[in-house]
PDB file of C-alpha atoms in Angstrom:
ATOM      1  CA  MET A 145      39.599 144.631  26.428  1.00 74.00           C
ATOM      2  CA  SER A 146      43.662 143.993  26.783  1.00 78.00           C
ATOM      3  CA  PRO A 147      44.896 140.497  28.530  1.00 83.00           C
ATOM      4  CA  GLY A 148      47.136 142.864  30.588  1.00 95.00           C
ATOM      5  CA  ILE A 149      51.054 142.290  31.434  1.00 95.00           C
ATOM      6  CA  ASP A 150      50.668 139.048  33.381  1.00 95.00           C
ATOM      7  CA  ALA A 151      49.170 137.442  30.699  1.00 95.00           C
ATOM      8  CA  LEU A 152      52.029 138.825  28.166  1.00 94.00           C
ATOM      9  CA  LEU A 153      54.535 137.485  30.841  1.00 96.00           C
ATOM     10  CA  GLU A 154      53.093 134.347  30.955  1.00 96.00           C
ATOM     11  CA  GLN A 155      53.133 133.751  27.498  1.00 94.00           C
ATOM     12  CA  ALA A 156      56.541 134.916  26.802  1.00 96.00           C
ATOM     13  CA  ARG A 157      57.415 131.781  29.586  1.00 97.00           C
ATOM     14  CA  ALA A 158      55.609 129.545  27.726  1.00 97.00           C
ATOM     15  CA  GLY A 159      58.104 129.369  25.057  1.00 95.00           C
ATOM     16  CA  LEU A 160      61.086 129.661  27.095  1.00 97.00           C
ATOM     17  CA  ASN A 161      63.334 127.387  29.021  1.00 97.00           C
ATOM     18  CA  ARG A 162      64.272 129.658  31.780  1.00 98.00           C
ATOM     19  CA  LEU A 163      67.657 128.771  33.642  1.00 98.00           C
ATOM     20  CA  THR A 164      68.372 128.747  37.389  1.00 98.00           C
ATOM     21  CA  PRO A 165      71.549 130.472  38.029  1.00 98.00           C
ATOM     22  CA  GLN A 166      73.557 127.769  38.515  1.00 98.00           C
ATOM     23  CA  GLU A 167      72.326 126.413  35.246  1.00 98.00           C
ATOM     24  CA  THR A 168      73.274 130.005  33.822  1.00 98.00           C
ATOM     25  CA  VAL A 169      76.666 129.231  34.672  1.00 98.00           C
ATOM     26  CA  GLU A 170      76.901 126.044  33.225  1.00 98.00           C
ATOM     27  CA  ALA A 171      75.374 127.672  29.652  1.00 98.00           C
ATOM     28  CA  VAL A 172      77.915 129.970  29.779  1.00 98.00           C
ATOM     29  CA  ARG A 173      80.805 127.856  30.300  1.00 97.00           C
ATOM     30  CA  ALA A 174      79.520 125.721  27.202  1.00 98.00           C
ATOM     31  CA  GLY A 175      79.453 129.090  25.338  1.00 97.00           C
ATOM     32  CA  ALA A 176      76.113 130.740  25.846  1.00 98.00           C
ATOM     33  CA  LEU A 177      76.094 134.734  25.433  1.00 98.00           C
ATOM     34  CA  LEU A 178      75.477 136.019  28.837  1.00 98.00           C
ATOM     35  CA  VAL A 179      73.419 139.404  28.322  1.00 98.00           C
ATOM     36  CA  ASP A 180      72.561 141.831  31.005  1.00 98.00           C
ATOM     37  CA  THR A 181      69.821 144.573  30.559  1.00 98.00           C
ATOM     38  CA  ARG A 182      70.153 146.369  33.996  1.00 98.00           C
ATOM     39  CA  THR A 183      70.548 149.811  33.930  1.00 97.00           C
ATOM     40  CA  GLU A 184      73.518 151.267  35.584  1.00 96.00           C
ATOM     41  CA  THR A 185      71.920 152.168  38.429  1.00 97.00           C
ATOM     42  CA  GLN A 186      70.922 148.749  39.221  1.00 97.00           C
ATOM     43  CA  ARG A 187      74.349 147.393  38.110  1.00 97.00           C
ATOM     44  CA  ARG A 188      76.092 149.452  40.757  1.00 96.00           C
ATOM     45  CA  GLU A 189      73.672 148.642  43.534  1.00 96.00           C
ATOM     46  CA  GLN A 190      73.454 145.127  42.886  1.00 96.00           C
ATOM     47  CA  GLY A 191      77.241 144.588  41.100  1.00 97.00           C
ATOM     48  CA  GLU A 192      78.703 143.033  37.812  1.00 98.00           C
ATOM     49  CA  LEU A 193      77.697 139.868  36.537  1.00 97.00           C
ATOM     50  CA  PRO A 194      81.418 138.195  35.806  1.00 97.00           C
ATOM     51  CA  GLY A 195      81.197 137.518  31.756  1.00 96.00           C
ATOM     52  CA  ALA A 196      78.306 139.289  30.838  1.00 98.00           C
ATOM     53  CA  ILE A 197      77.731 142.111  28.108  1.00 98.00           C
ATOM     54  CA  VAL A 198      75.793 144.718  29.119  1.00 98.00           C
ATOM     55  CA  ILE A 199      73.121 145.978  26.232  1.00 98.00           C
ATOM     56  CA  ASP A 200      70.409 148.477  27.013  1.00 96.00           C
ATOM     57  CA  ARG A 201      67.071 147.110  26.392  1.00 95.00           C
ATOM     58  CA  ALA A 202      66.400 149.843  24.079  1.00 96.00           C
ATOM     59  CA  VAL A 203      68.832 148.428  21.081  1.00 97.00           C
ATOM     60  CA  LEU A 204      69.032 145.011  22.252  1.00 97.00           C
ATOM     61  CA  GLU A 205      67.193 143.099  19.333  1.00 98.00           C
ATOM     62  CA  TRP A 206      69.450 145.099  16.761  1.00 98.00           C
ATOM     63  CA  ARG A 207      72.661 144.485  18.623  1.00 98.00           C
ATOM     64  CA  LEU A 208      71.808 140.669  18.765  1.00 98.00           C
ATOM     65  CA  ASP A 209      70.486 139.871  15.513  1.00 98.00           C
ATOM     66  CA  PRO A 210      72.942 138.471  13.141  1.00 98.00           C
ATOM     67  CA  ALA A 211      71.478 139.632  10.339  1.00 98.00           C
ATOM     68  CA  SER A 212      71.842 143.828  11.756  1.00 98.00           C
ATOM     69  CA  ALA A 213      74.170 145.909  10.329  1.00 98.00           C
ATOM     70  CA  TRP A 214      74.172 146.648  14.127  1.00 97.00           C
ATOM     71  CA  ARG A 215      75.021 143.585  15.493  1.00 98.00           C
ATOM     72  CA  ILE A 216      77.960 142.886  18.000  1.00 98.00           C
ATOM     73  CA  PRO A 217      80.675 140.562  17.094  1.00 97.00           C
ATOM     74  CA  GLU A 218      79.177 137.896  19.054  1.00 97.00           C
ATOM     75  CA  ALA A 219      76.041 138.080  17.307  1.00 97.00           C
ATOM     76  CA  THR A 220      77.493 135.105  15.230  1.00 96.00           C
ATOM     77  CA  GLY A 221      73.819 133.428  14.163  1.00 97.00           C
ATOM     78  CA  TYR A 222      70.538 132.632  14.838  1.00 98.00           C
ATOM     79  CA  ASP A 223      71.215 129.211  16.748  1.00 97.00           C
ATOM     80  CA  ARG A 224      73.631 130.593  19.331  1.00 97.00           C
ATOM     81  CA  GLU A 225      72.374 130.773  22.961  1.00 98.00           C
ATOM     82  CA  ILE A 226      71.758 133.806  24.631  1.00 98.00           C
ATOM     83  CA  VAL A 227      70.591 134.207  28.437  1.00 98.00           C
ATOM     84  CA  VAL A 228      69.034 137.340  29.261  1.00 98.00           C
ATOM     85  CA  VAL A 229      69.622 138.583  32.871  1.00 98.00           C
ATOM     86  CA  CYS A 230      67.487 141.461  34.473  1.00 98.00           C
ATOM     87  CA  ARG A 231      67.639 142.732  38.145  1.00 98.00           C
ATOM     88  CA  GLU A 232      64.625 140.169  39.369  1.00 97.00           C
ATOM     89  CA  GLY A 233      63.635 137.970  36.082  1.00 97.00           C
ATOM     90  CA  TYR A 234      60.852 139.650  34.837  1.00 97.00           C
ATOM     91  CA  SER A 235      61.823 142.106  31.963  1.00 97.00           C
ATOM     92  CA  SER A 236      64.188 139.567  30.895  1.00 98.00           C
ATOM     93  CA  SER A 237      61.156 136.633  30.252  1.00 98.00           C
ATOM     94  CA  LEU A 238      60.032 139.653  28.021  1.00 97.00           C
ATOM     95  CA  THR A 239      63.151 140.255  26.306  1.00 98.00           C
ATOM     96  CA  ALA A 240      64.017 136.578  25.880  1.00 98.00           C
ATOM     97  CA  ALA A 241      60.506 136.255  23.974  1.00 98.00           C
ATOM     98  CA  SER A 242      61.353 139.275  21.689  1.00 98.00           C
ATOM     99  CA  LEU A 243      64.381 138.064  20.660  1.00 98.00           C
ATOM    100  CA  GLN A 244      63.126 134.510  19.596  1.00 98.00           C
ATOM    101  CA  ALA A 245      60.671 136.611  17.671  1.00 97.00           C
ATOM    102  CA  VAL A 246      63.644 138.019  15.666  1.00 97.00           C
ATOM    103  CA  GLY A 247      64.659 134.124  15.241  1.00 98.00           C
ATOM    104  CA  LEU A 248      66.661 133.928  17.816  1.00 98.00           C
ATOM    105  CA  ARG A 249      65.120 130.556  19.218  1.00 97.00           C
ATOM    106  CA  ARG A 250      67.481 129.572  21.734  1.00 98.00           C
ATOM    107  CA  ALA A 251      66.975 133.057  23.756  1.00 98.00           C
ATOM    108  CA  THR A 252      66.232 132.340  27.792  1.00 98.00           C
ATOM    109  CA  ASP A 253      66.264 134.427  30.482  1.00 98.00           C
ATOM    110  CA  MET A 254      67.179 133.183  34.365  1.00 98.00           C
ATOM    111  CA  ILE A 255      64.834 132.948  36.368  1.00 98.00           C
ATOM    112  CA  GLY A 256      65.040 135.513  39.396  1.00 98.00           C
ATOM    113  CA  GLY A 257      67.275 137.419  37.870  1.00 98.00           C
ATOM    114  CA  VAL A 258      70.671 138.750  39.480  1.00 98.00           C
ATOM    115  CA  GLN A 259      68.722 138.841  42.654  1.00 98.00           C
ATOM    116  CA  ALA A 260      68.556 135.029  42.506  1.00 98.00           C
ATOM    117  CA  TRP A 261      72.107 134.970  41.350  1.00 98.00           C
ATOM    118  CA  ARG A 262      73.004 136.727  44.385  1.00 98.00           C
ATOM    119  CA  GLU A 263      70.938 134.735  46.622  1.00 98.00           C
ATOM    120  CA  ALA A 264      72.829 131.542  44.923  1.00 98.00           C
ATOM    121  CA  GLY A 265      75.862 132.650  46.286  1.00 98.00           C
ATOM    122  CA  LEU A 266      77.312 132.908  43.133  1.00 98.00           C
ATOM    123  CA  PRO A 267      80.231 135.122  42.689  1.00 96.00           C
ATOM    124  CA  MET A 268      80.242 138.721  41.417  1.00 97.00           C
ATOM    125  CA  SER A 269      82.656 140.531  39.310  1.00 96.00           C
ATOM    126  CA  ASP A 270      84.989 143.573  40.234  1.00 93.00           C
ATOM    127  CA  ARG A 271      85.590 144.307  37.104  1.00 93.00           C
ATOM    128  CA  PRO A 272      84.264 147.273  35.019  1.00 93.00           C
ATOM    129  CA  ALA A 273      81.037 146.072  33.011  1.00 95.00           C
ATOM    130  CA  ASP A 274      81.485 145.067  28.965  1.00 97.00           C
ATOM    131  CA  VAL A 275      78.515 147.582  28.226  1.00 97.00           C
ATOM    132  CA  ARG A 276      77.822 147.852  24.504  1.00 95.00           C
ATOM    133  CA  TYR A 277      76.161 150.869  22.439  1.00 87.00           C
TER     134      TYR A 277
END
């Protein structure tokens, strides 16, 4: 019998040093890469995160693995801190664990997702999203 999604989420989070929205701001200031995996519809509803790179979940590992031929220029090394953000902080935990499995040992996510960011009163961006394909 499968342990189920709740057990998988718990296991993923056990290996992460998850950040609050304010800690995420500080991490980005210190050089962390902020990656937004929300859909276009979710971003339209909630707004854009300042400084985030938007990468579709389907190609995320290829874009962030420094050894991948399809990496983005910001994927500079396996020690780069990466903070993954989603709508509410669930899928981002699974995504960060997947990035750690690729070798990106400092990958993590933001607790509560963009919803928590907005509730914390942190600014949203008025610029178009930096979408990477």
